[in-house]
PDB file of C-alpha atoms in Angstrom:
ATOM      1  CA  PHE A   1      72.436 -33.351 -26.184  1.00  0.00           C
ATOM      2  CA  LYS A   2      75.447 -33.139 -28.494  1.00  0.00           C
ATOM      3  CA  VAL A   3      77.707 -30.835 -26.468  1.00  0.00           C
ATOM      4  CA  VAL A   4      77.871 -29.894 -22.765  1.00  0.00           C
ATOM      5  CA  SER A   5      79.858 -27.166 -21.040  1.00  0.00           C
ATOM      6  CA  ILE A   6      81.676 -28.500 -17.979  1.00  0.00           C
ATOM      7  CA  ALA A   7      83.181 -25.111 -17.096  1.00  0.00           C
ATOM      8  CA  THR A   8      81.504 -25.052 -13.685  1.00  0.00           C
ATOM      9  CA  PRO A   9      82.777 -24.349 -10.145  1.00  0.00           C
ATOM     10  CA  HIS A  10      82.195 -27.907  -8.895  1.00  0.00           C
ATOM     11  CA  VAL A  11      83.847 -29.788 -11.742  1.00  0.00           C
ATOM     12  CA  MET A  12      86.890 -30.606  -9.544  1.00  0.00           C
ATOM     13  CA  ASP A  13      85.000 -31.453  -6.340  1.00  0.00           C
ATOM     14  CA  PHE A  14      86.145 -35.082  -6.600  1.00  0.00           C
ATOM     15  CA  GLY A  15      89.482 -34.499  -8.299  1.00  0.00           C
ATOM     16  CA  ALA A  16      91.064 -35.057 -11.684  1.00  0.00           C
ATOM     17  CA  GLU A  17      90.115 -38.744 -11.851  1.00  0.00           C
ATOM     18  CA  ALA A  18      86.420 -37.919 -11.531  1.00  0.00           C
ATOM     19  CA  LEU A  19      86.759 -35.190 -14.170  1.00  0.00           C
ATOM     20  CA  GLU A  20      88.342 -37.699 -16.537  1.00  0.00           C
ATOM     21  CA  ASP A  21      85.535 -40.173 -15.806  1.00  0.00           C
ATOM     22  CA  THR A  22      82.960 -37.473 -16.588  1.00  0.00           C
ATOM     23  CA  ILE A  23      84.529 -36.632 -19.934  1.00  0.00           C
ATOM     24  CA  THR A  24      84.921 -40.319 -20.831  1.00  0.00           C
ATOM     25  CA  SER A  25      81.372 -41.225 -19.831  1.00  0.00           C
ATOM     26  CA  LEU A  26      79.865 -38.412 -21.872  1.00  0.00           C
ATOM     27  CA  GLY A  27      82.027 -39.449 -24.805  1.00  0.00           C
ATOM     28  CA  TRP A  28      80.504 -42.940 -24.713  1.00  0.00           C
ATOM     29  CA  TYR A  29      77.203 -41.279 -25.593  1.00  0.00           C
ATOM     30  CA  GLN A  30      78.758 -39.077 -28.284  1.00  0.00           C
ATOM     31  CA  VAL A  31      78.318 -35.963 -26.107  1.00  0.00           C
ATOM     32  CA  LYS A  32      81.220 -33.560 -26.570  1.00  0.00           C
ATOM     33  CA  THR A  33      82.539 -31.530 -23.644  1.00  0.00           C
ATOM     34  CA  VAL A  34      83.971 -28.028 -23.638  1.00  0.00           C
ATOM     35  CA  GLY A  35      85.351 -25.564 -21.095  1.00  0.00           C
ATOM     36  CA  ALA A  36      87.375 -27.944 -18.931  1.00  0.00           C
ATOM     37  CA  GLY A  37      89.963 -30.657 -19.437  1.00  0.00           C
ATOM     38  CA  LEU A  38      92.902 -32.491 -17.934  1.00  0.00           C
ATOM     39  CA  THR A  39      95.352 -29.945 -19.358  1.00  0.00           C
ATOM     40  CA  PRO A  40      95.099 -26.186 -19.994  1.00  0.00           C
ATOM     41  CA  GLU A  41      95.229 -26.898 -23.729  1.00  0.00           C
ATOM     42  CA  ALA A  42      92.330 -29.351 -23.544  1.00  0.00           C
ATOM     43  CA  ALA A  43      90.309 -26.963 -21.386  1.00  0.00           C
ATOM     44  CA  SER A  44      90.539 -24.178 -23.953  1.00  0.00           C
ATOM     45  CA  GLU A  45      89.813 -26.314 -27.035  1.00  0.00           C
ATOM     46  CA  PRO A  46      86.528 -25.588 -28.837  1.00  0.00           C
ATOM     47  CA  ALA A  47      83.971 -28.321 -29.450  1.00  0.00           C
ATOM     48  CA  TRP A  48      82.856 -28.674 -33.053  1.00  0.00           C
ATOM     49  CA  VAL A  49      79.377 -29.857 -34.014  1.00  0.00           C
ATOM     50  CA  ASP A  50      77.954 -30.254 -37.519  1.00  0.00           C
ATOM     51  CA  VAL A  51      74.352 -29.057 -37.782  1.00  0.00           C
ATOM     52  CA  LYS A  52      72.934 -29.741 -41.237  1.00  0.00           C
ATOM     53  CA  THR A  53      75.297 -27.821 -43.531  1.00  0.00           C
ATOM     54  CA  ALA A  54      76.814 -25.609 -40.824  1.00  0.00           C
ATOM     55  CA  LYS A  55      79.965 -26.142 -38.762  1.00  0.00           C
ATOM     56  CA  VAL A  56      79.277 -24.809 -35.262  1.00  0.00           C
ATOM     57  CA  ALA A  57      82.041 -24.038 -32.770  1.00  0.00           C
ATOM     58  CA  PHE A  58      81.361 -24.021 -29.028  1.00  0.00           C
ATOM     59  CA  LEU A  59      83.596 -22.253 -26.507  1.00  0.00           C
ATOM     60  CA  ALA A  60      82.957 -22.290 -22.750  1.00  0.00           C
ATOM     61  CA  TYR A  61      84.391 -20.377 -19.813  1.00  0.00           C
ATOM     62  CA  ALA A  62      83.849 -19.881 -16.100  1.00  0.00           C
ATOM     63  CA  HIS A  63      84.499 -16.955 -13.806  1.00  0.00           C
ATOM     64  CA  GLY A  64      86.488 -18.183 -10.800  1.00  0.00           C
ATOM     65  CA  ASP A  65      85.185 -18.246  -7.235  1.00  0.00           C
ATOM     66  CA  ALA A  66      85.833 -20.050  -3.946  1.00  0.00           C
ATOM     67  CA  PHE A  67      84.560 -23.367  -5.294  1.00  0.00           C
ATOM     68  CA  ALA A  68      87.059 -23.291  -8.156  1.00  0.00           C
ATOM     69  CA  ARG A  69      90.284 -22.746  -6.192  1.00  0.00           C
ATOM     70  CA  ASP A  70      91.564 -26.249  -7.006  1.00  0.00           C
ATOM     71  CA  SER A  71      90.805 -26.049 -10.720  1.00  0.00           C
ATOM     72  CA  ALA A  72      93.681 -23.898 -12.016  1.00  0.00           C
ATOM     73  CA  GLY A  73      94.613 -25.157 -15.467  1.00  0.00           C
ATOM     74  CA  VAL A  74      91.519 -27.357 -15.596  1.00  0.00           C
ATOM     75  CA  ILE A  75      88.734 -24.849 -16.262  1.00  0.00           C
ATOM     76  CA  SER A  76      88.926 -22.353 -19.107  1.00  0.00           C
ATOM     77  CA  ARG A  77      88.823 -19.000 -17.326  1.00  0.00           C
ATOM     78  CA  ALA A  78      86.627 -16.091 -18.432  1.00  0.00           C
ATOM     79  CA  VAL A  79      89.508 -13.716 -19.106  1.00  0.00           C
ATOM     80  CA  TYR A  80      88.222 -11.051 -21.472  1.00  0.00           C
ATOM     81  CA  SER A  81      91.263 -10.727 -23.761  1.00  0.00           C
ATOM     82  CA  GLU A  82      91.710 -14.498 -24.029  1.00  0.00           C
ATOM     83  CA  MET A  83      88.048 -15.080 -24.883  1.00  0.00           C
ATOM     84  CA  ILE A  84      88.117 -12.400 -27.568  1.00  0.00           C
ATOM     85  CA  GLU A  85      91.213 -13.902 -29.183  1.00  0.00           C
ATOM     86  CA  ALA A  86      89.723 -17.407 -29.074  1.00  0.00           C
ATOM     87  CA  VAL A  87      86.550 -16.254 -30.827  1.00  0.00           C
ATOM     88  CA  LYS A  88      88.591 -14.565 -33.530  1.00  0.00           C
ATOM     89  CA  ARG A  89      90.639 -17.738 -34.074  1.00  0.00           C
ATOM     90  CA  VAL A  90      87.709 -20.132 -34.421  1.00  0.00           C
ATOM     91  CA  ALA A  91      85.824 -17.662 -36.622  1.00  0.00           C
ATOM     92  CA  GLN A  92      88.175 -18.609 -39.452  1.00  0.00           C
ATOM     93  CA  GLY A  93      86.714 -22.116 -39.651  1.00  0.00           C
ATOM     94  CA  ALA A  94      83.238 -21.826 -38.152  1.00  0.00           C
ATOM     95  CA  ASP A  95      79.887 -20.998 -39.709  1.00  0.00           C
ATOM     96  CA  LEU A  96      78.447 -20.224 -36.256  1.00  0.00           C
ATOM     97  CA  ILE A  97      80.097 -19.611 -32.879  1.00  0.00           C
ATOM     98  CA  VAL A  98      78.405 -20.189 -29.519  1.00  0.00           C
ATOM     99  CA  VAL A  99      80.174 -18.895 -26.407  1.00  0.00           C
ATOM    100  CA  SER A 100      79.060 -20.086 -22.978  1.00  0.00           C
ATOM    101  CA  ILE A 101      80.047 -18.335 -19.728  1.00  0.00           C
ATOM    102  CA  TYR A 102      79.360 -19.368 -16.157  1.00  0.00           C
ATOM    103  CA  TRP A 103      79.540 -16.209 -14.053  1.00  0.00           C
ATOM    104  CA  GLY A 104      78.169 -13.953 -11.327  1.00  0.00           C
ATOM    105  CA  LYS A 105      76.852 -14.274  -7.789  1.00  0.00           C
ATOM    106  CA  ALA A 106      73.754 -16.278  -6.952  1.00  0.00           C
ATOM    107  CA  ARG A 107      70.395 -14.470  -6.835  1.00  0.00           C
ATOM    108  CA  GLN A 108      71.865 -11.158  -5.764  1.00  0.00           C
ATOM    109  CA  THR A 109      69.612  -9.529  -8.307  1.00  0.00           C
ATOM    110  CA  GLU A 110      67.848 -10.439 -11.535  1.00  0.00           C
ATOM    111  CA  ALA A 111      69.242  -7.298 -13.160  1.00  0.00           C
ATOM    112  CA  VAL A 112      71.968  -7.756 -15.777  1.00  0.00           C
ATOM    113  CA  SER A 113      75.152  -5.979 -14.706  1.00  0.00           C
ATOM    114  CA  GLU A 114      77.196  -3.628 -16.851  1.00  0.00           C
ATOM    115  CA  ARG A 115      80.112  -6.054 -16.545  1.00  0.00           C
ATOM    116  CA  GLN A 116      77.988  -8.860 -18.023  1.00  0.00           C
ATOM    117  CA  ARG A 117      76.932  -6.667 -20.916  1.00  0.00           C
ATOM    118  CA  PHE A 118      80.495  -5.480 -21.545  1.00  0.00           C
ATOM    119  CA  PHE A 119      81.758  -9.068 -21.807  1.00  0.00           C
ATOM    120  CA  ALA A 120      78.832 -10.273 -23.924  1.00  0.00           C
ATOM    121  CA  HIS A 121      78.935  -7.358 -26.357  1.00  0.00           C
ATOM    122  CA  GLY A 122      82.695  -7.735 -26.775  1.00  0.00           C
ATOM    123  CA  LEU A 123      82.319 -11.400 -27.690  1.00  0.00           C
ATOM    124  CA  ILE A 124      79.719 -10.633 -30.343  1.00  0.00           C
ATOM    125  CA  ASP A 125      81.861  -7.811 -31.700  1.00  0.00           C
ATOM    126  CA  ALA A 126      84.667 -10.384 -32.023  1.00  0.00           C
ATOM    127  CA  GLY A 127      82.494 -12.766 -34.053  1.00  0.00           C
ATOM    128  CA  ALA A 128      80.297 -14.817 -31.694  1.00  0.00           C
ATOM    129  CA  ASP A 129      76.780 -15.563 -32.939  1.00  0.00           C
ATOM    130  CA  VAL A 130      75.269 -16.611 -29.580  1.00  0.00           C
ATOM    131  CA  VAL A 131      76.434 -15.780 -26.070  1.00  0.00           C
ATOM    132  CA  LEU A 132      74.783 -18.270 -23.725  1.00  0.00           C
ATOM    133  CA  CYS A 133      75.422 -17.631 -20.044  1.00  0.00           C
ATOM    134  CA  GLN A 134      74.608 -19.105 -16.669  1.00  0.00           C
ATOM    135  CA  ARG A 135      74.525 -17.213 -13.391  1.00  0.00           C
ATOM    136  CA  LEU A 136      74.146 -19.392 -10.302  1.00  0.00           C
ATOM    137  CA  HIS A 137      70.441 -20.071  -9.523  1.00  0.00           C
ATOM    138  CA  THR A 138      69.443 -16.858 -11.305  1.00  0.00           C
ATOM    139  CA  TRP A 139      67.015 -16.101 -14.136  1.00  0.00           C
ATOM    140  CA  GLN A 140      67.865 -13.257 -16.485  1.00  0.00           C
ATOM    141  CA  GLY A 141      66.523 -12.198 -19.862  1.00  0.00           C
ATOM    142  CA  THR A 142      67.698 -12.266 -23.454  1.00  0.00           C
ATOM    143  CA  GLU A 143      69.101  -9.265 -25.303  1.00  0.00           C
ATOM    144  CA  LEU A 144      69.584  -8.820 -29.031  1.00  0.00           C
ATOM    145  CA  TYR A 145      72.863  -7.032 -29.716  1.00  0.00           C
ATOM    146  CA  ARG A 146      73.736  -6.313 -33.345  1.00  0.00           C
ATOM    147  CA  GLY A 147      71.071  -8.874 -34.255  1.00  0.00           C
ATOM    148  CA  LYS A 148      72.726 -11.635 -32.184  1.00  0.00           C
ATOM    149  CA  PRO A 149      71.232 -13.139 -28.995  1.00  0.00           C
ATOM    150  CA  VAL A 150      72.785 -12.787 -25.555  1.00  0.00           C
ATOM    151  CA  ILE A 151      71.028 -15.178 -23.178  1.00  0.00           C
ATOM    152  CA  TYR A 152      72.181 -13.942 -19.777  1.00  0.00           C
ATOM    153  CA  SER A 153      71.041 -16.770 -17.491  1.00  0.00           C
ATOM    154  CA  LEU A 154      68.501 -19.614 -17.580  1.00  0.00           C
ATOM    155  CA  ALA A 155      68.382 -20.511 -13.835  1.00  0.00           C
ATOM    156  CA  ASP A 156      68.376 -24.223 -12.939  1.00  0.00           C
ATOM    157  CA  PHE A 157      67.532 -27.065 -15.317  1.00  0.00           C
ATOM    158  CA  ILE A 158      68.460 -30.197 -13.365  1.00  0.00           C
ATOM    159  CA  TYR A 159      69.647 -29.589  -9.805  1.00  0.00           C
ATOM    160  CA  GLU A 160      69.373 -32.028  -6.939  1.00  0.00           C
ATOM    161  CA  THR A 161      69.558 -30.257  -3.595  1.00  0.00           C
ATOM    162  CA  TYR A 162      68.518 -26.661  -4.139  1.00  0.00           C
ATOM    163  CA  ASP A 163      65.086 -25.305  -3.206  1.00  0.00           C
ATOM    164  CA  LYS A 164      64.406 -23.719  -6.571  1.00  0.00           C
ATOM    165  CA  GLN A 165      63.267 -20.123  -6.629  1.00  0.00           C
ATOM    166  CA  TYR A 166      62.524 -20.493 -10.324  1.00  0.00           C
ATOM    167  CA  SER A 167      60.595 -23.695 -10.942  1.00  0.00           C
ATOM    168  CA  LYS A 168      58.916 -22.535 -14.170  1.00  0.00           C
ATOM    169  CA  VAL A 169      61.468 -21.322 -16.688  1.00  0.00           C
ATOM    170  CA  VAL A 170      62.120 -21.478 -20.441  1.00  0.00           C
ATOM    171  CA  LEU A 171      64.379 -23.206 -22.933  1.00  0.00           C
ATOM    172  CA  PRO A 172      65.442 -21.074 -25.911  1.00  0.00           C
ATOM    173  CA  LYS A 173      65.501 -22.748 -29.319  1.00  0.00           C
ATOM    174  CA  VAL A 174      67.658 -20.502 -31.508  1.00  0.00           C
ATOM    175  CA  THR A 175      67.299 -20.824 -35.279  1.00  0.00           C
ATOM    176  CA  PHE A 176      69.673 -19.348 -37.857  1.00  0.00           C
ATOM    177  CA  ALA A 177      69.477 -19.114 -41.638  1.00  0.00           C
ATOM    178  CA  ASP A 178      72.659 -18.230 -43.547  1.00  0.00           C
ATOM    179  CA  ARG A 179      74.259 -17.163 -40.237  1.00  0.00           C
ATOM    180  CA  ALA A 180      71.511 -14.609 -39.603  1.00  0.00           C
ATOM    181  CA  LEU A 181      69.223 -15.028 -36.618  1.00  0.00           C
ATOM    182  CA  LYS A 182      65.785 -16.150 -37.747  1.00  0.00           C
ATOM    183  CA  SER A 183      63.982 -16.641 -34.430  1.00  0.00           C
ATOM    184  CA  ILE A 184      64.213 -17.738 -30.819  1.00  0.00           C
ATOM    185  CA  GLU A 185      61.412 -20.019 -29.698  1.00  0.00           C
ATOM    186  CA  LEU A 186      60.906 -19.944 -25.933  1.00  0.00           C
ATOM    187  CA  ILE A 187      59.696 -23.311 -24.662  1.00  0.00           C
ATOM    188  CA  PRO A 188      58.218 -23.119 -21.132  1.00  0.00           C
ATOM    189  CA  ILE A 189      59.338 -25.921 -18.804  1.00  0.00           C
ATOM    190  CA  TRP A 190      58.766 -27.097 -15.243  1.00  0.00           C
ATOM    191  CA  VAL A 191      61.977 -28.169 -13.481  1.00  0.00           C
ATOM    192  CA  ASP A 192      60.674 -28.991  -9.994  1.00  0.00           C
ATOM    193  CA  ASN A 193      58.049 -31.713 -10.320  1.00  0.00           C
ATOM    194  CA  PRO A 194      58.253 -33.720  -7.044  1.00  0.00           C
ATOM    195  CA  ASP A 195      56.782 -36.793  -8.770  1.00  0.00           C
ATOM    196  CA  ALA A 196      59.370 -36.811 -11.562  1.00  0.00           C
ATOM    197  CA  LYS A 197      62.622 -35.552 -10.070  1.00  0.00           C
ATOM    198  CA  TYR A 198      65.416 -34.502 -12.441  1.00  0.00           C
ATOM    199  CA  GLN A 199      62.999 -34.733 -15.382  1.00  0.00           C
ATOM    200  CA  PRO A 200      62.142 -31.263 -16.715  1.00  0.00           C
ATOM    201  CA  GLN A 201      58.754 -31.242 -18.402  1.00  0.00           C
ATOM    202  CA  VAL A 202      57.233 -29.005 -21.055  1.00  0.00           C
ATOM    203  CA  LEU A 203      54.534 -26.804 -19.553  1.00  0.00           C
ATOM    204  CA  SER A 204      51.050 -26.139 -20.851  1.00  0.00           C
ATOM    205  CA  GLY A 205      48.057 -24.103 -19.744  1.00  0.00           C
ATOM    206  CA  GLU A 206      48.431 -21.591 -16.902  1.00  0.00           C
ATOM    207  CA  GLY A 207      51.928 -22.805 -16.032  1.00  0.00           C
ATOM    208  CA  ALA A 208      53.163 -22.088 -19.544  1.00  0.00           C
ATOM    209  CA  GLN A 209      51.593 -18.631 -19.564  1.00  0.00           C
ATOM    210  CA  GLU A 210      53.138 -17.838 -16.172  1.00  0.00           C
ATOM    211  CA  ALA A 211      56.642 -18.821 -17.242  1.00  0.00           C
ATOM    212  CA  LEU A 212      56.424 -16.937 -20.527  1.00  0.00           C
ATOM    213  CA  ALA A 213      54.961 -13.802 -18.940  1.00  0.00           C
ATOM    214  CA  ASN A 214      57.735 -13.719 -16.335  1.00  0.00           C
ATOM    215  CA  TYR A 215      60.410 -14.133 -18.979  1.00  0.00           C
ATOM    216  CA  ARG A 216      58.836 -11.454 -21.142  1.00  0.00           C
ATOM    217  CA  LYS A 217      59.318  -9.002 -18.251  1.00  0.00           C
ATOM    218  CA  LEU A 218      62.997  -9.921 -17.916  1.00  0.00           C
ATOM    219  CA  CYS A 219      63.529  -9.470 -21.656  1.00  0.00           C
ATOM    220  CA  ALA A 220      61.671  -6.134 -21.691  1.00  0.00           C
ATOM    221  CA  GLU A 221      64.231  -4.777 -19.216  1.00  0.00           C
ATOM    222  CA  LEU A 222      66.849  -5.422 -21.907  1.00  0.00           C
ATOM    223  CA  GLY A 223      64.787  -3.843 -24.693  1.00  0.00           C
ATOM    224  CA  THR A 224      63.779  -7.197 -26.174  1.00  0.00           C
ATOM    225  CA  GLN A 225      60.216  -7.858 -27.309  1.00  0.00           C
ATOM    226  CA  VAL A 226      58.676 -11.270 -26.632  1.00  0.00           C
ATOM    227  CA  THR A 227      55.490 -12.337 -28.411  1.00  0.00           C
ATOM    228  CA  ILE A 228      53.431 -15.118 -26.775  1.00  0.00           C
ATOM    229  CA  THR A 229      51.318 -17.366 -29.017  1.00  0.00           C
ATOM    230  CA  ASP A 230      50.033 -20.915 -28.501  1.00  0.00           C
ATOM    231  CA  GLU A 231      51.975 -21.589 -25.272  1.00  0.00           C
ATOM    232  CA  ARG A 232      55.261 -20.525 -26.833  1.00  0.00           C
ATOM    233  CA  GLY A 233      57.222 -17.313 -26.701  1.00  0.00           C
ATOM    234  CA  TRP A 234      58.999 -15.839 -29.702  1.00  0.00           C
ATOM    235  CA  ILE A 235      61.870 -13.408 -30.088  1.00  0.00           C
ATOM    236  CA  LYS A 236      62.531 -12.261 -33.637  1.00  0.00           C
ATOM    237  CA  PRO A 237      65.020  -9.758 -35.030  1.00  0.00           C
ATOM    238  CA  GLU A 238      63.634  -6.481 -36.277  1.00  0.00           C
TER     239      GLU A 238
END
């Protein structure tokens, strides 16, 4: 990992000192953080990552809820107008822009809401190249909007105490060429192996086919075609 969003509801569960420790500890391993900080200015700063010849900007936000009541000024809030302006600002110096949002209620439905689509489409219209979202314990599909991917929610990856509804999910590997989307490779993974806790594993065989088939259904609801070949799924622009 080179960058991690910490714009999550529980980031202030143990106070500002623990948040500072988290940011410092990740920094020791050259992992950049985005979406939260010790000041409002730090929380809203983008993270910049060089990938080959491209300069990639990451922005991260969270929609507030009961868990986040003590995090005013610490988490970058998912305020529509502020996100749009931030994307426009970083677009002046970025080759690619990835916007992450933590939002929505847990497992109320797998369907993508109109509010989610409104936010995601607005960010791409403003200049984002990927909108990568997380909705609490929920799995939702990927949509291509104006040739850019909106990944609505990937469920849980590493989570200690929750009885996972979605134990076989996917990781999307998004590839660009000259700022145009080339492909999204869907890598099926198992996140609930009782013999290797907190260690997601790449799936093969029937498990891989199950995960990919389930994700293909979620994507089809958003008008996105997924092709499955050799235990991998593929989304490609038309």
